[in-house]
XYZ file of C-alpha atoms in Angstrom:
612
model
C 50.942 5.619 -36.429
C 49.174 7.304 -39.335
C 49.361 10.954 -38.168
C 52.596 10.611 -36.198
C 50.824 11.931 -33.150
C 53.060 13.706 -30.510
C 52.789 12.116 -27.057
C 53.614 13.348 -23.691
C 56.128 11.201 -21.868
C 54.217 11.748 -18.677
C 51.263 9.896 -20.435
C 53.186 6.769 -21.387
C 52.129 3.969 -18.929
C 55.030 1.358 -19.413
C 56.350 1.208 -15.982
C 58.180 3.654 -13.708
C 58.450 7.312 -15.105
C 62.157 7.360 -14.604
C 62.659 4.229 -16.800
C 60.404 5.795 -19.365
C 62.386 9.025 -19.397
C 65.561 7.242 -19.794
C 64.376 5.045 -22.596
C 62.888 8.052 -24.504
C 66.197 9.997 -24.111
C 68.117 6.979 -25.516
C 65.806 6.380 -28.409
C 65.930 10.207 -29.239
C 69.713 10.516 -29.225
C 71.119 7.683 -31.067
C 74.340 8.865 -32.673
C 75.311 8.415 -36.346
C 71.999 7.068 -37.230
C 68.238 8.273 -37.444
C 66.719 8.245 -34.121
C 63.961 5.824 -33.398
C 61.945 8.531 -31.778
C 61.672 12.352 -32.335
C 61.747 14.731 -29.299
C 60.200 18.183 -28.776
C 63.171 19.864 -30.460
C 61.660 18.483 -33.676
C 58.365 20.270 -33.164
C 58.196 23.059 -35.906
C 54.511 23.491 -36.351
C 52.165 25.464 -34.006
C 49.374 23.066 -34.940
C 51.349 20.061 -33.724
C 52.031 21.882 -30.395
C 48.456 22.717 -29.965
C 47.248 19.143 -30.422
C 49.097 18.360 -27.259
C 46.962 20.597 -25.116
C 43.945 19.542 -23.304
C 40.785 21.770 -23.516
C 41.444 23.332 -19.849
C 44.984 24.052 -20.840
C 43.842 25.692 -24.073
C 41.569 27.984 -22.209
C 44.383 28.969 -19.763
C 46.626 29.811 -22.731
C 43.898 31.610 -24.577
C 43.230 33.960 -21.499
C 46.913 34.533 -21.392
C 46.943 35.718 -25.020
C 43.827 37.967 -24.480
C 41.193 35.826 -25.999
C 37.893 36.579 -24.488
C 35.584 33.846 -25.748
C 37.288 31.006 -23.882
C 34.064 29.050 -23.630
C 34.179 28.249 -27.319
C 35.057 24.711 -28.646
C 38.558 23.377 -28.887
C 38.587 24.090 -32.801
C 37.682 27.827 -32.256
C 40.345 28.340 -29.586
C 43.031 26.690 -31.769
C 42.165 28.896 -34.687
C 42.043 32.008 -32.454
C 45.504 31.130 -30.927
C 46.991 30.542 -34.362
C 45.739 34.091 -35.395
C 47.483 35.645 -32.571
C 50.912 34.288 -33.703
C 50.657 36.073 -37.057
C 49.774 39.450 -35.547
C 52.452 41.724 -34.065
C 51.863 43.145 -30.687
C 51.538 46.981 -30.195
C 54.639 47.321 -28.070
C 56.867 45.576 -30.630
C 56.331 48.478 -33.056
C 58.194 50.880 -30.669
C 60.938 48.514 -29.681
C 64.269 49.271 -31.168
C 64.919 45.612 -31.502
C 63.034 44.564 -34.743
C 63.423 40.899 -34.158
C 59.656 40.071 -34.032
C 59.158 37.925 -37.031
C 56.522 35.419 -37.503
C 59.186 32.546 -37.116
C 60.262 34.041 -33.689
C 56.630 34.388 -32.512
C 56.002 30.592 -33.471
C 59.117 29.518 -31.707
C 58.039 31.405 -28.519
C 54.572 30.061 -28.791
C 55.787 26.371 -29.100
C 58.206 26.922 -26.181
C 55.220 28.260 -24.096
C 53.179 25.140 -24.993
C 55.982 22.757 -24.127
C 56.285 24.430 -20.548
C 52.872 23.108 -20.005
C 53.207 19.586 -21.414
C 56.746 18.724 -20.556
C 58.902 16.452 -22.642
C 57.013 14.935 -25.750
C 58.076 12.240 -28.321
C 56.708 10.805 -31.446
C 57.714 7.970 -33.720
C 60.364 8.862 -36.397
C 58.361 9.119 -39.691
C 60.978 7.383 -41.497
C 60.667 4.343 -39.022
C 56.852 4.492 -39.380
C 57.240 4.331 -43.095
C 59.515 1.309 -42.884
C 56.989 -0.487 -40.748
C 54.170 0.478 -43.123
C 56.052 -1.310 -45.934
C 56.964 -4.253 -43.893
C 53.237 -4.572 -42.927
C 52.257 -4.435 -46.493
C 54.744 -6.926 -47.721
C 54.193 -9.435 -44.894
C 50.479 -9.311 -44.382
C 49.629 -8.493 -47.965
C 47.343 -5.625 -46.523
C 47.012 -2.291 -48.035
C 45.246 -1.015 -44.775
C 47.383 1.330 -42.900
C 49.159 0.287 -39.799
C 47.051 2.618 -37.660
C 43.874 1.203 -38.983
C 44.973 -2.457 -38.906
C 44.767 -5.111 -36.333
C 47.156 -7.540 -38.141
C 50.018 -7.316 -35.944
C 47.958 -7.294 -32.639
C 46.100 -10.402 -33.930
C 49.457 -12.175 -34.780
C 50.798 -11.366 -31.348
C 47.590 -12.622 -29.553
C 47.802 -15.813 -31.637
C 51.341 -16.456 -30.635
C 50.559 -16.110 -26.949
C 47.545 -18.292 -27.227
C 44.788 -15.716 -26.751
C 43.096 -16.317 -30.082
C 43.259 -19.161 -32.515
C 43.282 -19.114 -36.367
C 42.094 -21.791 -38.799
C 44.641 -24.562 -39.722
C 45.721 -24.389 -43.349
C 48.616 -24.721 -45.660
C 50.422 -21.422 -46.071
C 51.267 -20.867 -49.783
C 53.062 -17.589 -49.828
C 53.865 -15.811 -53.177
C 57.504 -14.706 -53.101
C 57.036 -12.846 -56.401
C 53.953 -10.810 -55.548
C 55.966 -7.630 -55.861
C 58.433 -7.400 -58.686
C 60.908 -5.235 -56.795
C 61.429 -2.873 -53.921
C 60.604 -0.039 -56.310
C 57.277 -1.734 -57.139
C 56.511 -1.791 -53.347
C 57.401 1.785 -52.818
C 55.377 3.033 -55.862
C 52.284 0.897 -54.866
C 52.540 2.270 -51.285
C 52.836 5.975 -52.446
C 49.890 5.512 -54.685
C 47.863 3.967 -51.917
C 48.683 6.857 -49.672
C 47.388 9.206 -52.363
C 44.161 7.250 -52.567
C 43.714 7.376 -48.716
C 44.165 11.142 -48.613
C 41.568 11.467 -51.368
C 39.194 9.230 -49.515
C 39.560 11.483 -46.480
C 38.806 14.509 -48.657
C 35.721 12.945 -49.881
C 34.229 12.876 -46.307
C 34.118 16.726 -46.492
C 30.706 18.357 -47.037
C 29.937 18.998 -50.796
C 29.789 22.740 -49.887
C 33.457 22.808 -48.924
C 34.564 23.331 -52.498
C 38.123 23.927 -51.697
C 38.468 20.324 -50.252
C 36.932 18.871 -53.318
C 39.055 20.766 -55.757
C 42.080 19.820 -53.841
C 40.954 16.139 -54.395
C 40.484 16.834 -58.012
C 43.898 18.196 -58.463
C 45.438 15.208 -56.754
C 43.862 13.090 -59.500
C 45.138 15.518 -62.190
C 48.639 15.116 -60.884
C 48.376 11.412 -61.520
C 46.251 11.551 -64.711
C 49.106 11.133 -67.108
C 50.134 7.956 -65.252
C 46.711 6.630 -65.574
C 46.337 7.382 -69.356
C 49.800 5.711 -69.908
C 48.543 2.645 -68.026
C 45.433 2.469 -70.408
C 47.581 2.726 -73.354
C 49.671 -0.220 -72.164
C 46.536 -2.183 -71.449
C 45.308 -1.567 -75.130
C 48.426 -3.072 -76.646
C 48.153 -6.565 -78.131
C 49.397 -9.224 -75.638
C 52.120 -11.587 -76.535
C 51.659 -15.252 -76.407
C 53.715 -15.391 -73.304
C 51.421 -12.678 -71.590
C 48.283 -14.627 -72.447
C 46.853 -16.890 -69.630
C 44.457 -19.764 -70.196
C 41.668 -21.112 -68.081
C 39.224 -19.176 -65.974
C 40.806 -20.356 -62.773
C 44.398 -19.079 -63.845
C 42.894 -15.876 -65.157
C 41.224 -15.238 -61.714
C 44.487 -15.823 -59.861
C 46.153 -13.303 -62.152
C 43.355 -10.783 -61.669
C 43.746 -11.076 -57.860
C 47.414 -10.350 -57.863
C 46.640 -7.138 -59.662
C 45.320 -5.873 -56.332
C 48.903 -5.267 -55.386
C 50.017 -3.338 -58.437
C 50.336 0.313 -59.082
C 47.547 -0.022 -61.731
C 45.095 -1.123 -59.266
C 45.928 1.943 -57.080
C 45.682 4.265 -60.026
C 42.361 2.880 -60.795
C 41.216 3.737 -57.243
C 42.653 7.245 -57.738
C 40.773 7.721 -61.037
C 37.491 6.437 -59.437
C 37.861 8.982 -56.689
C 38.825 11.601 -59.307
C 35.474 11.083 -60.899
C 33.580 11.706 -57.670
C 35.537 14.908 -57.079
C 34.579 16.014 -60.605
C 30.925 15.284 -59.725
C 31.143 17.222 -56.351
C 32.713 20.301 -58.187
C 30.092 20.034 -60.970
C 32.745 19.336 -63.592
C 30.370 16.856 -65.363
C 32.057 16.640 -68.786
C 35.224 15.801 -67.067
C 33.569 13.365 -64.740
C 32.224 11.668 -67.915
C 35.616 11.479 -69.538
C 37.031 9.843 -66.252
C 34.183 7.351 -66.175
C 34.600 6.514 -69.816
C 38.347 5.773 -69.146
C 37.601 3.513 -66.292
C 35.053 1.541 -68.403
C 37.550 1.206 -71.293
C 39.526 -1.315 -69.301
C 38.638 -4.536 -67.633
C 41.919 -5.169 -65.669
C 41.088 -3.412 -62.495
C 38.085 -2.991 -60.090
C 35.560 -5.132 -62.196
C 33.091 -5.148 -59.173
C 32.631 -1.363 -59.568
C 31.696 -1.281 -63.177
C 27.888 -1.404 -62.424
C 28.268 1.803 -60.404
C 30.187 3.501 -63.052
C 27.686 2.631 -65.840
C 24.813 3.807 -63.517
C 26.518 7.271 -63.021
C 27.439 7.633 -66.718
C 23.912 7.114 -67.833
C 22.747 9.642 -65.220
C 25.154 12.163 -66.676
C 23.725 11.712 -70.139
C 20.203 11.993 -68.824
C 20.459 14.841 -66.398
C 23.659 16.861 -65.949
C 24.857 16.734 -69.636
C 21.546 17.210 -71.193
C 20.845 20.792 -72.503
C 18.318 22.943 -70.801
C 15.664 24.982 -72.604
C 12.578 24.455 -74.763
C 13.882 25.730 -78.185
C 13.829 23.374 -81.191
C 17.684 23.094 -81.047
C 17.525 22.188 -77.311
C 14.961 19.716 -77.865
C 17.049 18.057 -80.690
C 20.073 18.039 -78.446
C 18.040 16.502 -75.666
C 16.983 13.793 -78.008
C 20.706 13.204 -78.916
C 21.611 13.021 -75.227
C 18.780 10.349 -74.482
C 19.988 8.389 -77.373
C 23.507 8.345 -75.945
C 22.134 7.279 -72.670
C 20.001 4.523 -74.297
C 23.170 3.147 -76.015
C 25.090 3.297 -72.592
C 22.198 1.280 -71.093
C 22.613 -1.457 -73.773
C 26.323 -1.387 -73.271
C 26.001 -1.773 -69.559
C 23.593 -4.662 -70.070
C 26.149 -6.371 -72.311
C 28.893 -5.963 -69.686
C 29.135 -9.418 -67.949
C 30.764 -7.767 -64.909
C 27.723 -5.785 -63.825
C 26.130 -7.156 -60.639
C 22.324 -7.865 -60.211
C 21.735 -4.799 -58.219
C 23.013 -2.536 -60.992
C 21.301 -4.407 -63.695
C 17.915 -3.616 -62.036
C 18.821 0.058 -61.739
C 20.089 0.064 -65.294
C 16.980 -1.684 -66.693
C 14.613 0.801 -65.042
C 16.878 3.695 -66.381
C 16.474 2.314 -69.899
C 12.692 2.006 -69.697
C 12.536 5.620 -68.423
C 14.632 6.809 -71.296
C 12.509 4.983 -73.847
C 9.518 6.552 -72.470
C 11.038 10.129 -72.857
C 11.968 9.210 -76.434
C 8.482 8.037 -77.099
C 9.507 4.583 -78.163
C 6.500 2.320 -78.625
C 6.434 -0.938 -76.527
C 6.993 -3.058 -79.731
C 10.317 -1.219 -80.463
C 11.676 -1.285 -76.852
C 15.027 -2.901 -76.202
C 14.721 -6.513 -75.120
C 17.764 -7.983 -73.522
C 18.354 -11.314 -71.631
C 19.846 -9.615 -68.734
C 17.153 -6.939 -68.104
C 15.683 -7.013 -64.636
C 12.991 -4.243 -64.489
C 11.062 -5.526 -61.508
C 11.964 -7.201 -58.322
C 9.863 -10.066 -57.145
C 8.440 -8.925 -53.937
C 7.245 -11.105 -51.198
C 4.125 -10.916 -48.993
C 3.674 -8.215 -46.353
C 2.449 -8.412 -42.892
C 1.606 -5.585 -40.574
C 1.861 -5.799 -36.817
C 1.324 -3.215 -34.202
C 3.114 -2.193 -31.029
C 3.449 0.716 -28.528
C 6.352 2.887 -29.238
C 8.517 4.458 -26.438
C 8.038 8.244 -27.027
C 10.898 9.597 -25.173
C 13.639 8.085 -27.319
C 14.456 10.846 -29.875
C 17.638 9.578 -31.292
C 18.894 6.233 -32.720
C 16.757 3.124 -33.517
C 13.210 3.113 -32.466
C 12.370 1.528 -29.107
C 9.075 -0.364 -28.240
C 7.281 -1.831 -25.394
C 8.051 -5.575 -25.362
C 5.576 -8.281 -24.455
C 7.342 -8.725 -21.095
C 7.192 -4.955 -20.462
C 10.871 -4.441 -21.075
C 11.721 -2.008 -23.895
C 12.909 -3.754 -27.094
C 13.978 -3.091 -30.733
C 11.594 -3.272 -33.537
C 13.016 -6.640 -34.669
C 12.490 -8.074 -31.173
C 8.891 -6.838 -31.110
C 8.207 -8.488 -34.434
C 9.910 -11.750 -33.163
C 7.410 -11.788 -30.198
C 4.453 -11.452 -32.650
C 5.794 -14.458 -34.627
C 6.303 -16.555 -31.725
C 2.600 -15.982 -30.811
C 1.918 -17.639 -34.366
C 3.741 -20.761 -33.194
C 7.414 -20.026 -34.723
C 10.578 -20.470 -33.153
C 12.881 -17.707 -34.181
C 16.232 -15.672 -33.893
C 17.378 -12.191 -34.962
C 20.371 -13.170 -37.038
C 20.326 -11.047 -40.181
C 23.242 -12.134 -42.396
C 25.109 -13.886 -39.619
C 23.036 -16.980 -40.012
C 23.548 -17.580 -43.706
C 27.277 -16.481 -43.691
C 27.911 -18.980 -40.887
C 26.150 -21.857 -42.718
C 28.101 -21.044 -45.954
C 31.509 -20.945 -44.311
C 30.831 -24.083 -42.262
C 29.781 -25.936 -45.413
C 32.520 -24.641 -47.618
C 35.332 -24.544 -45.006
C 37.881 -26.665 -46.848
C 37.202 -24.861 -49.986
C 37.520 -21.333 -48.422
C 40.850 -22.375 -46.894
C 42.026 -24.403 -49.874
C 45.758 -23.613 -50.273
C 45.817 -21.522 -53.577
C 48.893 -19.305 -54.262
C 48.681 -15.876 -53.043
C 45.580 -15.950 -50.807
C 46.844 -17.790 -47.705
C 50.240 -15.986 -47.233
C 50.483 -15.778 -43.393
C 49.382 -17.993 -40.486
C 47.295 -15.338 -39.087
C 44.275 -15.048 -41.489
C 40.621 -15.403 -40.603
C 39.757 -15.595 -44.458
C 41.758 -15.968 -47.621
C 42.849 -12.547 -48.957
C 40.536 -12.862 -51.935
C 37.279 -13.641 -49.969
C 35.652 -10.315 -50.859
C 37.051 -10.318 -54.493
C 35.413 -11.177 -57.825
C 38.044 -13.877 -58.311
C 37.003 -15.902 -55.159
C 34.379 -18.003 -57.121
C 36.207 -18.460 -60.366
C 39.487 -19.540 -58.850
C 37.678 -22.321 -57.017
C 34.786 -22.859 -59.479
C 35.280 -26.623 -59.909
C 35.197 -27.266 -56.137
C 32.410 -24.830 -55.317
C 30.153 -26.474 -57.954
C 30.737 -29.945 -56.818
C 29.947 -28.914 -53.238
C 26.817 -27.120 -54.386
C 25.713 -30.342 -56.079
C 26.430 -32.271 -52.834
C 24.197 -29.910 -50.817
C 21.494 -30.069 -53.281
C 21.644 -33.866 -52.854
C 21.121 -33.650 -49.119
C 24.659 -34.068 -47.904
C 24.994 -31.209 -45.473
C 23.726 -31.849 -41.947
C 26.703 -33.981 -40.926
C 29.134 -31.779 -42.490
C 27.843 -28.708 -40.429
C 28.276 -30.765 -37.157
C 31.686 -32.010 -38.086
C 33.228 -28.671 -38.946
C 31.530 -27.009 -36.085
C 32.874 -29.422 -33.475
C 36.457 -29.405 -35.152
C 36.799 -25.726 -35.683
C 34.761 -24.207 -32.857
C 36.120 -20.999 -31.426
C 38.696 -20.122 -34.129
C 38.761 -16.620 -35.592
C 36.886 -16.956 -38.990
C 35.218 -14.317 -41.092
C 31.429 -14.576 -41.395
C 31.149 -17.332 -38.623
C 29.285 -16.631 -35.361
C 29.987 -19.308 -32.840
C 27.122 -17.906 -30.647
C 24.842 -19.863 -32.931
C 24.363 -23.378 -31.451
C 25.244 -26.159 -33.789
C 21.907 -28.111 -33.238
C 20.091 -24.804 -34.250
C 22.209 -24.564 -37.451
C 21.446 -28.048 -38.410
C 17.690 -27.610 -37.719
C 17.583 -24.457 -39.864
C 19.462 -26.236 -42.616
C 17.227 -29.167 -42.527
C 14.167 -26.881 -42.723
C 15.644 -25.191 -45.726
C 16.392 -28.419 -47.594
C 19.228 -29.140 -50.053
C 18.158 -27.205 -53.015
C 17.208 -23.975 -51.283
C 20.152 -24.050 -49.130
C 22.391 -24.608 -52.167
C 20.837 -21.565 -53.806
C 21.651 -19.420 -50.819
C 25.174 -20.625 -50.914
C 25.634 -20.090 -54.501
C 24.807 -16.309 -54.149
C 27.323 -15.988 -51.227
C 30.014 -17.888 -53.229
C 29.708 -15.640 -56.284
C 29.026 -12.262 -54.637
C 30.269 -12.513 -51.119
C 31.274 -8.883 -50.755
C 27.851 -7.564 -52.003
C 25.701 -10.267 -50.366
C 27.247 -10.317 -46.768
C 24.592 -7.569 -45.808
C 20.967 -7.077 -46.666
C 19.660 -10.520 -45.607
C 16.131 -10.567 -43.873
C 16.330 -9.769 -39.976
C 14.603 -12.743 -38.599
C 14.741 -16.535 -39.279
C 11.554 -18.417 -38.134
C 10.919 -22.082 -38.151
C 8.728 -24.841 -36.957
C 10.869 -27.959 -36.224
C 7.851 -30.216 -36.353
C 6.337 -29.229 -39.687
C 9.850 -28.243 -41.102
C 8.468 -24.959 -42.279
C 10.792 -22.064 -42.325
C 10.157 -18.349 -43.004
C 12.452 -15.326 -43.198
C 11.163 -11.833 -42.362
C 12.601 -8.423 -43.175
C 11.323 -6.014 -40.373
C 10.527 -2.329 -41.004
C 9.568 0.183 -38.504
C 7.613 3.369 -39.330
C 9.260 5.305 -42.222
C 11.858 2.568 -42.951
C 12.443 1.749 -46.608
C 14.057 -1.357 -48.183
C 17.584 -0.927 -49.525
C 18.387 -2.186 -52.976
C 20.634 -4.861 -51.372
C 17.551 -5.924 -49.288
C 15.286 -5.984 -52.304
C 17.764 -8.102 -54.196
C 17.823 -10.610 -51.415
C 14.138 -10.768 -51.188
C 14.078 -11.334 -54.841
C 16.524 -14.204 -54.604
C 14.627 -15.864 -51.828
C 11.266 -15.635 -53.697
C 12.819 -16.928 -56.870
C 14.274 -19.806 -54.882
C 10.841 -20.759 -53.506
C 11.903 -19.801 -49.872
C 9.065 -18.336 -47.883
C 9.897 -14.646 -46.943
C 7.835 -11.740 -46.053
C 8.244 -8.094 -45.122
C 6.951 -7.202 -41.647
C 5.818 -3.588 -41.082
C 5.667 -2.571 -37.504
C 3.215 0.237 -36.894
C 2.646 2.423 -33.855
C -0.625 1.593 -32.215
C -2.585 -0.796 -29.830
C -1.323 -4.297 -30.166
C -4.973 -5.416 -30.161
C -5.462 -3.503 -33.451
C -6.202 -5.809 -36.485
C -2.966 -7.344 -37.910
C -3.050 -8.639 -41.500
C -1.053 -10.653 -43.837
């Protein structure tokens, strides 16, 4: 759907070929209206024609065109064939008929390709655009049709193949102000998607990154106009009261042109960095941080990058007196940027740790004495790290790519996590390799009625496995009173029966974060071993930062049902390092008095000394 790919009618498996041919002919020749399909007569690009050929067909065509290196990859053959189109043949110079233009050679080339492929069709781009907008308006999803399973899931639900949760649909009929608002939003989302594709290019591919920067420049005036609008004083009618209402208003902004423009500006800053336009990158980041209407969850990353610009890329080089003075000024600016970031209530825990460390490094470079260093209530310089354990195993040597493979206790090759699990079982633990699946399952089961609470604009269709704002900053604040009450109930010990009731009633439905492969009795046992207060602490983290904390949880959950002792373990093989998200989870668990450790698996004889 996205690239409007051309398809051979002979490759369409929708019944008898004669019926397919008749249907394609009808859909490509509808009188007095735009056809539903385009036929081969609409192919005007040699690149589109080449995309239809298989590799053997490309090699045959390349031989006919005199290309000798036919064993090269497909990309090389396509480039060589396109080059031949732009070159005139020797005999054409001596022909009286001078009709050998590039356009004629392109037409002849396309004709020769179609002789190989036979009839081809593609969806009319206008029809596709219509379906894209319908998909956006109905499913409230900016994900493009070619990348989304929304329609497929809806069809499977209607025919009874999958089951979605039961909830009250509260559709927002006024989410988009007008058709023009939908079209504008869709166009800006398309620009953001194209920029995201360009960002996947290697940094050395400067042309691609400059193209992305120019795309931002084309929309820079719109972005600045939006910022000017946001700075204007709000009228009494525009002001909203209460954190819950503010959260709902914030969520609705996801479907505005302003939100899409903020994404474009964010990508523009990355293109400026990749093209070493650091002063311009600083300006774009300052503009993003000057507003608090869009993409609040990204503010920590913007602050971190801005501080790095001041301390590294925008700092003058040299050892002269003037250069040292300018360096000191740059570090002072970076120091003020750190304090500004610490004051920003929207900066998450992971960024707070990084910014706190940046501030201490800057103060050291400035020669600030310990007594004069900045002290801030939100500073988090060091993570609280757990105990570490080292275990040994025999690594399979002939595996060169992918995750490391080890000899298991039963002689069967296994992963590093499975090897560690064997070692813990030898210590008397029962355990599973669950990572985040365990805690997200417990969280959703305990908060099921709150997750699917009928709030305006988040449960807009019958085909949702989660509310639309599940990964948004507004999820917690729009349900704050209900969440806090549930957390208090869990702390008081009311959770085991709730897990069983929801598990039995909802088993098998499509729900984000829930794995029905985990048995109910196992979930209840683990929850009981955790206890109310510690389980409540984990649930609070997921309720407030679900998008960030749905990854990074320790690999193994280990418990002893008799002693009610529970232990989590993050497993690391040789040369593996902890990510910032994993460090944050470990810090949270240690702070919450939950036993956790990092298990390092080393290559060696299992009889070697293992230590805690």
